[in-house]
Amino acid sequence: MKLLNIAWRNVFRHTRRTIITAAAISVGLSSMIFMNTMMNGADKMASRNIIDFETSHLEVFAKDYYREEGVFPLDTIIENPRYIADGIKDIPGIKGITPRVKFQASISNGIDELPVLGMGIDIENDRRIFETGNSVVAGRYLQNSGDVLIGTDLANDMSLEVGSYITIITKDRNGTYNAFDLEVAGLLNTGHPLFDRNMAVIPIAQAQELLAIEEGVTEMCIRAIDEETLGPLKEKVSEEIGAQYEVFTWKEMNAAIFEISGFKRAGQFMIGLVVVIIAAVGIINTMLMAVMERIPEIGTLKAMGFTNSRIVRMFIYEGGIIGAFGSALGCLIGLLISIYLVHVGLDFSGLFENVDIVYPMKFIIKGEIDYVNMLYVFLFGILVSVIVTLWPVRKATKLEPVDALRHV
Amino acid sequence: MIETIDLHKDYRIGKVLFPALRGIDMKIEDGEFTAIAGPSGSGKTTLLNIIGCLDVPTRGKILIDGTNINELSSRRKAELRKTQIGFVFQTFNLIPVLTAYENVELPLVLLNLEPDKKKERIVAILEEVGLGEFIGRRPNEMSGGQQQRVAIARALVKEPTMVLADEPTANLDSTTAKEILALMQELNEKHGTTFIFSTHDQLVMDYSRRTINLRDGRIVEDKRKPKGPR
């Protein structure tokens, strides 16, 4: 207790030096928190976009359908979706099931033709599971055969508006070209680039007709009640429907995105490390000065019978106190920045306009605060301060008391 | 009792070997009030440091109560300093961030005393050195004489068997120096603590009952008188 007390007072012997050192630490830590908040926000947005628009929590495919992303073969589809729906509807933990038909197509406004991803949805069921129905910003949701929903970006690209007519063209299961005229019923603004830029959403019956697949669908989307524990649910579904079908979680299907996320985090860690090293050099410098200018004091303490370990502890407390100040300040600044990011977000849209990205989100990134991470950052700051203090303090312990006393 | 037998200490400064002590043989009984005098460079600080277990001799023996302290580990030496030996320095060496009370408390941090007893001792010794009203002051709020009084209180608070004072009055004016010496003499008589000073100050020698004169690392004179002036 006494040692801590002495250390505390020594910290305030040079208030300005302490403040500058603590500030260096706080800048390092707050930038770590800032980056973490952004990464979390980006990952959360991407995850939400995938779950709420693209795949929901689990997807069932016919065996060998799902080979890679962006390929939609029609030779291996679910021929009898009702069988699956009936088979699994009583499994506890399932909130809803809806079929979808995805296909490669192109749409034409009479002048230009653009490739899109066609998607047939069950009009009523789909909106219970996905947010697509709640993202119609102009016009209305699908009602009748002949309606199509397209993204706002696609509408801009092709100069389309609500009520415009387009032609959708695709190859059916037999390899024959097939086309329908559709009326734009509504415009979607989902925040998911795939949906806003490249998607034509039509009633599922029409898609089945267009592709000549009868009752078949390409996938069944399952929404779980608890999205944290999808593994057991996947097992149960898998068991129920048998080996001619495959079940994937949304994470499995988007492994590439989480791989990118892993890279980003590694990058974030490296940047954080560099910043912390800079801050650590600050502490080393401050503690080195503290030791050097207090050598006669150290000699006096040794003459009194203070052991090296007590003296080291005193300096460690000192480094730790400075570190704690810096860490607390850093976390506070990081928290304030994070709160701003959560409510306002950072707008990268000007920077990345028309750049195609893998990451399924738009470029207004809103932060997501991770308080546990913040606690770790706080403790990390103190730990680093304490560890780097050991090096200058070694100098103090190596001194013989006579030499320390003689030192002026 | 402190006894030295043929004590030698050499310092190596660069390539030159500098003999600081060249064969010191002496005995200091418990409760003595002894000055080690001599010009600078005569080896008095070195001798004090060796007695105080802060330094080791190159050759020879130093026995404290019959124990050869050269043979002790540094931990045992620290232990000895902690319990048996109090130091007073020329430059006072108080810890600037601590108050008078806290500076005196510092040696007791190492001893397991009950808080009440500790406090009692600190207050008593500070009153004894005449600083009863200054216990809350920091070193930079006190005069040199007051600081040295705190240092003396700090040396005595753990009730050591000896106090070693290296040039205790060198940084003080002569009036203050007299007061400090008178105080130490009084404490020596009252507590029976052995006091050993190094000094080149005639005043200190006047107060001491025994003066060991050093020159070039040898004892040239060892004179005793009944009692110093009060």
XYZ file of C-alpha atoms in Angstrom:
638
model
C 0.000 0.000 0.000
C 2.760 2.330 0.965
C 4.689 1.621 -2.221
C 1.611 2.334 -4.307
C 1.212 5.576 -2.439
C 4.793 6.630 -3.187
C 4.386 5.607 -6.829
C 1.169 7.605 -7.079
C 2.902 10.733 -5.809
C 5.899 10.199 -8.032
C 3.568 10.093 -11.014
C 2.553 13.664 -10.200
C 6.062 14.878 -9.634
C 6.196 15.796 -13.300
C 2.582 16.351 -14.197
C 3.273 17.530 -17.709
C 5.501 14.588 -18.494
C 2.874 12.213 -17.167
C 0.137 13.866 -19.214
C 2.162 13.722 -22.419
C 3.057 10.076 -21.874
C -0.509 9.135 -20.998
C -1.759 11.062 -24.030
C 0.504 9.043 -26.325
C -0.932 5.841 -24.897
C -4.478 7.133 -25.195
C -4.026 8.066 -28.858
C -2.789 4.545 -29.577
C -5.577 2.845 -27.696
C -8.368 5.085 -28.960
C -7.319 4.399 -32.543
C -7.406 0.669 -31.773
C -10.930 1.054 -30.407
C -11.934 3.194 -33.372
C -10.742 0.556 -35.810
C -12.435 -2.193 -33.871
C -15.725 -0.314 -33.840
C -15.541 0.203 -37.596
C -14.635 -3.410 -38.307
C -17.411 -4.668 -36.096
C -19.841 -2.266 -37.727
C -18.787 -3.372 -41.198
C -19.027 -7.053 -40.284
C -22.366 -6.576 -38.629
C -23.777 -4.728 -41.630
C -22.468 -7.377 -43.972
C -23.916 -10.140 -41.813
C -27.279 -8.421 -41.535
C -27.406 -7.888 -45.295
C -26.657 -11.525 -45.931
C -29.156 -12.824 -43.374
C -31.936 -10.346 -44.022
C -31.845 -10.361 -47.823
C -29.725 -13.104 -49.255
C -29.722 -16.422 -47.446
C -31.444 -16.152 -44.080
C -29.841 -18.475 -41.492
C -29.875 -21.858 -43.189
C -30.318 -22.834 -46.804
C -31.276 -26.220 -48.159
C -30.113 -27.193 -51.638
C -30.374 -30.339 -53.679
C -27.180 -32.329 -53.328
C -24.394 -30.959 -55.549
C -26.313 -27.783 -56.368
C -24.153 -25.514 -54.326
C -20.753 -25.643 -55.999
C -19.604 -22.088 -55.812
C -21.003 -18.646 -55.370
C -22.561 -17.010 -58.405
C -23.321 -20.245 -60.243
C -26.967 -21.299 -60.479
C -27.258 -24.677 -62.168
C -30.768 -25.853 -63.055
C -29.939 -29.543 -63.354
C -29.736 -30.106 -59.603
C -32.668 -28.352 -58.001
C -35.167 -29.194 -55.322
C -37.957 -30.770 -57.320
C -40.370 -31.128 -54.437
C -40.081 -28.195 -52.005
C -43.270 -29.144 -50.230
C -41.653 -32.361 -49.085
C -38.918 -30.408 -47.353
C -41.248 -27.797 -45.915
C -43.538 -30.456 -44.477
C -40.589 -32.489 -43.234
C -38.994 -29.780 -41.175
C -41.801 -27.450 -40.188
C -42.195 -29.087 -36.793
C -38.535 -28.874 -35.828
C -38.353 -26.529 -32.842
C -36.246 -23.404 -33.340
C -37.408 -22.682 -36.876
C -39.147 -19.382 -37.327
C -40.022 -19.718 -40.976
C -39.234 -21.397 -44.299
C -39.512 -19.970 -47.774
C -38.507 -21.237 -51.207
C -36.552 -19.196 -53.713
C -35.556 -19.629 -57.308
C -32.319 -17.966 -58.366
C -31.259 -17.781 -61.987
C -28.999 -15.894 -64.296
C -30.899 -13.617 -66.627
C -30.678 -10.332 -68.382
C -33.170 -7.515 -68.523
C -33.777 -5.090 -71.326
C -35.540 -1.747 -71.381
C -35.793 -1.839 -75.170
C -32.495 -0.031 -75.642
C -29.941 -1.500 -73.225
C -29.579 -4.991 -71.920
C -27.936 -5.793 -68.579
C -27.154 -9.094 -66.912
C -28.937 -9.508 -63.595
C -29.622 -12.125 -61.004
C -33.217 -13.198 -61.298
C -34.990 -14.290 -58.156
C -38.390 -15.834 -57.792
C -39.884 -15.462 -54.333
C -42.950 -16.742 -52.529
C -44.779 -13.419 -52.238
C -46.390 -14.015 -48.866
C -43.872 -16.293 -47.194
C -40.777 -14.435 -48.252
C -41.605 -11.278 -46.379
C -41.945 -13.204 -43.141
C -38.337 -14.252 -43.394
C -36.581 -11.546 -45.351
C -36.560 -7.777 -45.204
C -37.004 -7.396 -48.962
C -40.680 -6.512 -48.531
C -39.789 -3.718 -46.113
C -37.222 -2.189 -48.432
C -39.567 -1.020 -51.171
C -38.905 2.720 -51.399
C -41.130 3.503 -54.369
C -44.181 1.772 -55.781
C -45.308 -1.398 -54.035
C -44.307 -4.930 -53.175
C -45.031 -7.837 -55.548
C -48.706 -8.640 -55.983
C -49.471 -10.210 -59.317
C -47.850 -12.231 -61.971
C -45.965 -9.811 -64.241
C -44.690 -7.638 -61.371
C -40.980 -7.127 -60.842
C -38.982 -5.398 -58.104
C -35.628 -3.915 -59.028
C -33.009 -2.026 -57.062
C -32.775 1.748 -57.143
C -29.264 1.621 -58.578
C -30.310 -0.686 -61.370
C -33.299 1.565 -62.061
C -30.964 4.536 -62.375
C -28.579 2.636 -64.622
C -31.374 1.675 -66.978
C -33.498 4.822 -66.596
C -36.409 2.867 -65.184
C -39.115 3.970 -62.792
C -42.228 2.503 -61.195
C -44.576 1.492 -63.996
C -41.805 1.037 -66.596
C -41.843 -2.144 -68.655
C -38.855 -4.431 -69.013
C -38.193 -7.732 -70.662
C -36.490 -10.487 -68.711
C -34.626 -13.052 -70.779
C -33.104 -16.330 -69.646
C -32.326 -19.845 -70.727
C -34.730 -22.415 -69.322
C -33.818 -25.842 -68.013
C -33.835 -27.269 -71.536
C -31.479 -24.619 -72.871
C -34.214 -22.757 -74.689
C -34.320 -18.957 -74.489
C -37.388 -17.674 -72.790
C -38.605 -14.147 -72.090
C -41.355 -12.322 -70.238
C -42.477 -8.728 -70.238
C -42.700 -7.358 -66.721
C -43.882 -4.125 -65.132
C -41.722 -2.499 -62.486
C -43.966 -2.638 -59.420
C -41.532 -1.156 -56.956
C -37.976 -0.068 -56.316
C -35.817 -1.633 -53.628
C -33.259 0.116 -51.499
C -31.792 -2.557 -49.262
C -28.265 -1.381 -48.642
C -27.085 -4.676 -50.107
C -25.240 -3.887 -53.359
C -26.314 -7.147 -55.005
C -29.982 -6.328 -54.461
C -29.764 -2.670 -55.308
C -27.666 -3.053 -58.415
C -28.117 -6.483 -59.940
C -31.390 -8.060 -58.951
C -34.774 -8.596 -60.503
C -37.263 -10.047 -58.028
C -40.384 -11.721 -59.432
C -43.139 -14.012 -58.114
C -41.911 -17.575 -57.767
C -44.546 -19.098 -60.056
C -43.423 -16.868 -62.851
C -39.799 -17.822 -62.329
C -40.719 -21.508 -62.391
C -42.563 -20.979 -65.643
C -39.739 -18.994 -67.149
C -37.226 -21.706 -66.315
C -39.530 -24.626 -67.073
C -38.810 -26.241 -63.735
C -42.435 -26.929 -62.745
C -42.704 -26.985 -58.943
C -38.925 -26.974 -58.476
C -36.971 -24.365 -56.532
C -33.261 -23.773 -56.242
C -33.208 -23.340 -52.499
C -35.204 -23.327 -49.314
C -34.357 -20.559 -46.867
C -34.819 -21.196 -43.176
C -34.919 -18.544 -40.514
C -33.998 -19.657 -37.030
C -35.349 -18.207 -33.813
C -31.902 -18.142 -32.232
C -29.259 -17.125 -34.720
C -26.337 -17.878 -32.418
C -26.741 -21.653 -32.311
C -27.306 -22.743 -35.881
C -25.138 -25.846 -35.740
C -27.583 -28.153 -33.893
C -30.488 -26.869 -35.964
C -28.589 -27.583 -39.148
C -27.952 -31.140 -37.924
C -31.617 -31.719 -37.190
C -32.762 -30.339 -40.532
C -30.148 -32.387 -42.314
C -31.255 -35.548 -40.543
C -34.897 -34.954 -41.317
C -34.612 -34.325 -45.042
C -32.076 -37.004 -45.915
C -28.950 -37.343 -47.956
C -30.188 -36.108 -51.287
C -30.227 -32.576 -49.854
C -27.545 -30.404 -48.379
C -27.867 -27.778 -45.644
C -25.534 -24.825 -45.181
C -25.438 -22.060 -42.636
C -25.117 -18.514 -43.902
C -21.604 -18.381 -42.500
C -20.498 -21.434 -44.422
C -21.769 -19.944 -47.636
C -19.980 -16.667 -47.015
C -16.670 -18.008 -45.808
C -14.873 -15.762 -48.280
C -16.292 -12.677 -46.650
C -15.207 -13.779 -43.226
C -11.804 -14.562 -44.608
C -11.522 -10.959 -45.756
C -12.713 -9.967 -42.350
C -9.886 -12.013 -40.824
C -7.351 -10.231 -43.009
C -8.751 -6.885 -42.010
C -8.467 -7.796 -38.378
C -4.887 -8.893 -38.839
C -4.226 -5.531 -40.504
C -6.008 -3.747 -37.719
C -3.905 -5.606 -35.182
C -0.677 -4.661 -36.961
C -1.629 -0.983 -37.084
C -2.621 -1.147 -33.438
C 0.671 -2.785 -32.600
C 2.671 -0.054 -34.308
C 0.735 2.645 -32.479
C 1.200 0.852 -29.179
C 4.925 0.456 -29.799
C 5.156 4.214 -30.294
C 3.269 4.749 -27.049
C 5.468 2.175 -25.332
C 8.594 4.041 -26.386
C 7.054 7.075 -24.689
C 6.623 5.183 -21.451
C 10.109 3.690 -21.633
C 11.505 7.168 -22.093
C 9.510 8.606 -19.207
C 10.375 5.750 -16.880
C 14.025 5.893 -17.881
C 14.085 9.556 -16.915
C 12.251 8.763 -13.690
C 14.829 6.129 -12.786
C 17.845 8.213 -13.760
C 16.830 11.296 -11.843
C 15.969 9.244 -8.790
C 19.142 7.190 -8.496
C 20.222 8.776 -5.188
C 16.726 8.122 -3.869
C 17.011 4.509 -4.927
C 20.361 4.379 -3.097
C 18.741 5.790 0.038
C 15.992 3.194 -0.091
C 18.536 0.436 -0.587
C 20.568 1.743 2.353
C 17.411 1.514 4.434
C 17.142 -2.135 3.540
C 14.657 -1.935 0.657
C 15.178 -4.931 -1.600
C 15.375 -4.710 -5.375
C 12.003 -6.349 -5.747
C 10.330 -3.643 -3.672
C 12.021 -0.912 -5.662
C 11.048 -2.590 -8.936
C 7.489 -2.895 -7.689
C 7.402 0.803 -6.872
C 8.422 1.718 -10.410
C 6.058 -0.826 -11.911
C 3.200 0.743 -10.003
C 4.321 4.063 -11.383
C 4.386 2.820 -14.979
C 1.095 1.074 -14.358
C -0.544 4.225 -13.019
C 0.584 6.219 -16.054
C -0.601 3.355 -18.250
C -3.948 3.257 -16.464
C -4.428 6.988 -16.990
C -3.533 6.670 -20.657
C -5.720 3.612 -21.075
C -8.693 5.195 -19.340
C -8.333 8.330 -21.432
C -7.865 6.258 -24.583
C -10.967 4.198 -23.849
C -12.983 7.321 -23.133
C -11.903 8.959 -26.397
C -12.426 5.666 -28.229
C -15.888 5.356 -26.704
C -16.875 8.895 -27.733
C -15.638 8.282 -31.291
C -17.460 4.949 -31.319
C -20.716 6.496 -30.131
C -20.433 8.992 -32.971
C -19.802 6.143 -35.422
C -22.778 4.180 -34.150
C -25.145 7.102 -34.599
C -23.723 8.880 -37.615
C -21.327 6.473 -39.277
C -18.617 7.124 -41.804
C -19.634 7.805 -45.389
C -17.275 6.180 -47.863
C -19.734 6.345 -50.757
C -17.939 9.194 -52.523
C -14.750 7.205 -52.368
C -16.018 3.938 -53.765
C -18.790 4.872 -56.117
C -19.263 2.301 -58.879
C -16.511 0.152 -57.527
C -17.644 -3.406 -57.366
C -16.834 -4.943 -54.051
C -17.121 -8.374 -52.585
C -18.347 -7.087 -49.303
C -22.143 -7.107 -49.205
C -22.847 -3.631 -47.936
C -22.916 -0.022 -48.934
C -20.384 2.499 -47.943
C -21.957 4.273 -45.088
C -20.467 2.207 -42.329
C -21.996 2.493 -38.925
C -19.963 1.430 -35.961
C -20.709 -1.337 -33.549
C -19.266 -1.007 -30.051
C -17.641 -4.019 -28.479
C -17.386 -3.258 -24.772
C -15.528 -6.466 -23.997
C -12.907 -5.527 -26.548
C -12.708 -2.105 -24.948
C -12.023 -3.702 -21.587
C -9.295 -5.804 -23.183
C -7.782 -2.718 -24.789
C -7.811 -1.014 -21.382
C -6.054 -3.927 -19.703
C -3.719 -4.275 -22.672
C -2.651 -0.641 -22.272
C -1.828 -1.157 -18.602
C -0.087 -4.448 -19.275
C 2.099 -2.949 -21.996
C 2.964 -0.020 -19.717
C 3.975 -2.344 -16.916
C 5.990 -4.649 -19.147
C 7.968 -1.913 -20.849
C 8.655 -0.328 -17.456
C 10.679 -3.384 -16.501
C 13.434 -2.505 -18.883
C 14.410 0.937 -17.539
C 13.888 -0.260 -13.971
C 16.459 -2.991 -14.429
C 18.995 -0.187 -14.434
C 17.942 0.795 -10.938
C 18.295 -2.703 -9.589
C 21.749 -3.228 -11.025
C 23.163 -0.334 -9.059
C 25.038 -1.033 -5.862
C 23.722 1.150 -3.041
C 27.082 2.938 -2.669
C 27.184 3.831 -6.347
C 23.582 4.928 -6.306
C 24.215 7.169 -3.296
C 27.329 8.661 -4.838
C 25.465 9.424 -8.061
C 24.605 13.102 -8.344
C 30.588 -4.027 19.019
C 32.211 -3.242 15.705
C 35.670 -4.553 15.022
C 37.763 -4.180 11.905
C 40.876 -6.261 11.254
C 43.366 -5.154 8.620
C 40.634 -3.654 6.467
C 41.672 -2.767 2.925
C 39.637 -1.245 0.122
C 40.950 -0.507 -3.359
C 39.065 1.412 -6.015
C 39.843 0.967 -9.623
C 39.502 4.229 -11.485
C 40.201 3.480 -15.094
C 43.469 1.567 -15.074
C 44.702 3.078 -11.842
C 44.227 1.203 -8.613
C 43.431 3.660 -5.877
C 43.783 2.394 -2.313
C 41.103 4.046 -0.170
C 41.738 2.027 2.993
C 45.122 0.512 3.775
C 44.760 -1.595 6.856
C 42.263 -0.300 9.391
C 42.269 -1.971 12.798
C 39.830 -0.587 15.309
C 37.120 -1.439 17.793
C 34.003 0.591 18.471
C 32.008 -0.365 21.525
C 28.220 -0.223 21.718
C 26.906 3.204 22.636
C 29.969 5.134 21.519
C 29.737 8.586 19.982
C 32.645 8.478 17.576
C 33.861 10.759 14.830
C 35.917 9.490 11.939
C 37.813 12.537 10.843
C 40.189 13.359 8.071
C 40.574 15.376 4.912
C 38.626 14.418 1.829
C 40.066 11.339 0.196
C 41.255 9.934 3.499
C 38.806 7.022 3.293
C 36.273 7.975 5.965
C 33.184 7.626 3.786
C 34.491 4.306 2.488
C 34.964 3.072 6.043
C 31.444 4.124 6.990
C 29.984 2.454 3.923
C 31.756 -0.777 4.751
C 30.553 -0.668 8.349
C 27.070 0.020 7.021
C 27.099 -3.031 4.752
C 26.795 -0.797 1.717
C 30.242 -1.644 0.396
C 32.588 -4.585 0.679
C 36.284 -4.468 1.635
C 38.923 -5.747 -0.771
C 40.752 -7.449 2.072
C 40.415 -7.828 5.807
C 37.538 -8.490 8.124
C 34.752 -6.492 9.654
C 32.927 -8.020 12.566
C 29.666 -6.722 13.968
C 28.951 -8.397 17.276
C 31.346 -11.115 16.242
C 29.786 -11.815 12.835
C 31.955 -11.308 9.765
C 29.578 -9.297 7.634
C 31.645 -9.868 4.480
C 30.403 -13.394 4.450
C 26.730 -12.412 4.463
C 24.622 -12.595 1.341
C 23.304 -9.334 -0.025
C 19.880 -10.293 1.245
C 21.231 -10.791 4.779
C 23.066 -7.484 4.498
C 19.847 -5.762 3.463
C 18.221 -7.444 6.445
C 20.946 -6.074 8.718
C 20.548 -2.572 7.302
C 16.820 -2.873 7.692
C 16.917 -3.689 11.408
C 20.294 -2.675 12.867
C 21.681 0.272 10.970
C 20.353 3.789 10.447
C 21.892 6.162 7.937
C 22.142 9.926 7.926
C 23.495 11.545 4.788
C 25.221 14.810 4.001
C 22.505 15.685 1.512
C 19.686 14.494 3.831
C 18.274 12.259 1.064
C 14.664 12.554 2.078
C 12.080 11.320 -0.398
C 10.715 14.579 -1.811
C 7.182 13.352 -2.442
C 6.700 12.247 1.145
C 5.940 14.328 4.222
C 8.188 14.356 7.270
C 5.919 11.793 8.892
C 5.945 9.553 5.828
C 9.698 9.788 5.417
C 10.132 8.605 8.975
C 7.544 5.906 8.381
C 9.463 4.544 5.388
C 11.937 2.260 7.242
C 9.056 0.867 9.262
C 7.294 -0.231 6.065
C 9.828 -3.032 6.012
C 9.170 -4.079 9.598
C 5.983 -5.754 10.673
C 4.693 -3.387 13.288
C 1.153 -2.835 14.381
C -0.233 0.386 12.894
C -0.890 1.941 16.304
C 2.572 1.164 17.579
C 4.096 2.425 14.366
C 2.289 5.720 14.568
C 3.210 6.129 18.220
C 6.881 5.598 17.442
C 6.938 8.001 14.522
C 5.218 10.782 16.427
C 7.449 10.235 19.446
C 10.700 10.375 17.501
C 9.590 13.418 15.482
C 8.800 15.191 18.728
C 12.140 14.153 20.112
C 13.971 15.763 17.202
C 11.840 18.867 17.693
C 9.594 18.565 14.646
C 6.298 17.799 16.354
C 4.601 20.609 14.437
C 6.147 19.806 11.086
C 5.021 16.253 10.562
C 2.827 17.158 7.580
C 5.492 19.097 5.715
C 7.335 17.955 2.659
C 11.129 18.300 2.460
C 10.961 21.332 0.171
C 8.913 23.130 2.821
C 11.590 22.701 5.472
C 15.011 24.225 6.179
C 18.188 22.191 5.869
C 18.378 21.748 9.647
C 14.791 20.544 9.787
C 15.395 18.153 6.939
C 18.417 16.703 8.709
C 16.309 16.304 11.846
C 13.800 14.323 9.800
C 16.689 12.234 8.471
C 17.894 11.571 12.034
C 14.393 10.619 13.092
C 14.215 8.327 10.075
C 17.504 6.686 11.063
C 16.401 6.189 14.660
C 12.766 5.212 14.275
C 13.507 1.538 13.739
C 15.563 1.556 16.977
C 18.818 0.426 15.392
C 21.950 -0.506 17.252
C 23.983 2.035 15.322
C 23.529 5.207 13.318
C 26.064 6.011 10.649
C 26.205 9.647 9.617
C 28.272 10.656 6.610
C 29.197 14.321 6.939
C 25.881 15.125 8.617
C 26.627 18.820 9.132
C 28.506 19.620 5.936
C 25.483 21.194 4.285
C 24.416 23.180 7.345
C 25.457 26.527 8.801
C 27.435 26.322 12.043
C 24.565 27.244 14.360
C 22.315 24.616 12.845
C 25.199 22.160 12.805
C 25.652 22.640 16.566
C 21.973 22.036 17.165
C 22.056 18.874 15.098
C 25.130 17.610 16.945
C 23.640 18.404 20.307
C 20.526 16.531 19.270
C 22.494 13.497 18.178
C 24.488 13.527 21.391
C 21.301 13.672 23.392
C 19.805 10.785 21.436
C 23.016 8.803 21.851
C 22.844 9.200 25.596
C 19.153 8.575 25.838
C 18.860 5.569 23.553
C 22.350 4.146 23.909
C 22.594 3.923 20.146
C 26.107 3.829 18.706
C 26.755 6.938 16.584
C 29.584 7.023 14.090
C 30.205 10.112 11.959
C 32.544 10.944 9.227
C 33.555 14.556 9.131
C 36.241 17.064 8.371
C 34.435 19.615 10.473
C 36.259 20.635 13.686
C 32.883 21.277 15.319
C 31.836 17.664 15.018
C 35.122 16.529 16.450
C 34.554 18.833 19.426
C 31.284 17.110 20.176
C 32.546 13.591 19.831
C 33.949 11.605 22.720
C 36.286 9.718 20.479
C 37.899 10.898 17.264
C 39.575 8.525 14.890
C 41.756 10.463 12.513
C 42.315 8.989 9.091
C 44.884 10.022 6.550
C 45.509 8.229 3.270
C 43.495 5.247 4.390
C 45.314 4.698 7.677
C 44.453 5.569 11.257
C 46.912 8.247 12.350
C 45.323 9.129 15.649
C 42.651 7.686 17.949
C 41.901 9.977 20.859
C 39.221 9.879 23.481
C 37.892 12.466 25.874
C 35.352 12.104 28.661
C 32.531 14.160 27.266
C 31.913 16.765 24.595
C 30.562 20.263 25.315
C 26.878 20.664 25.833
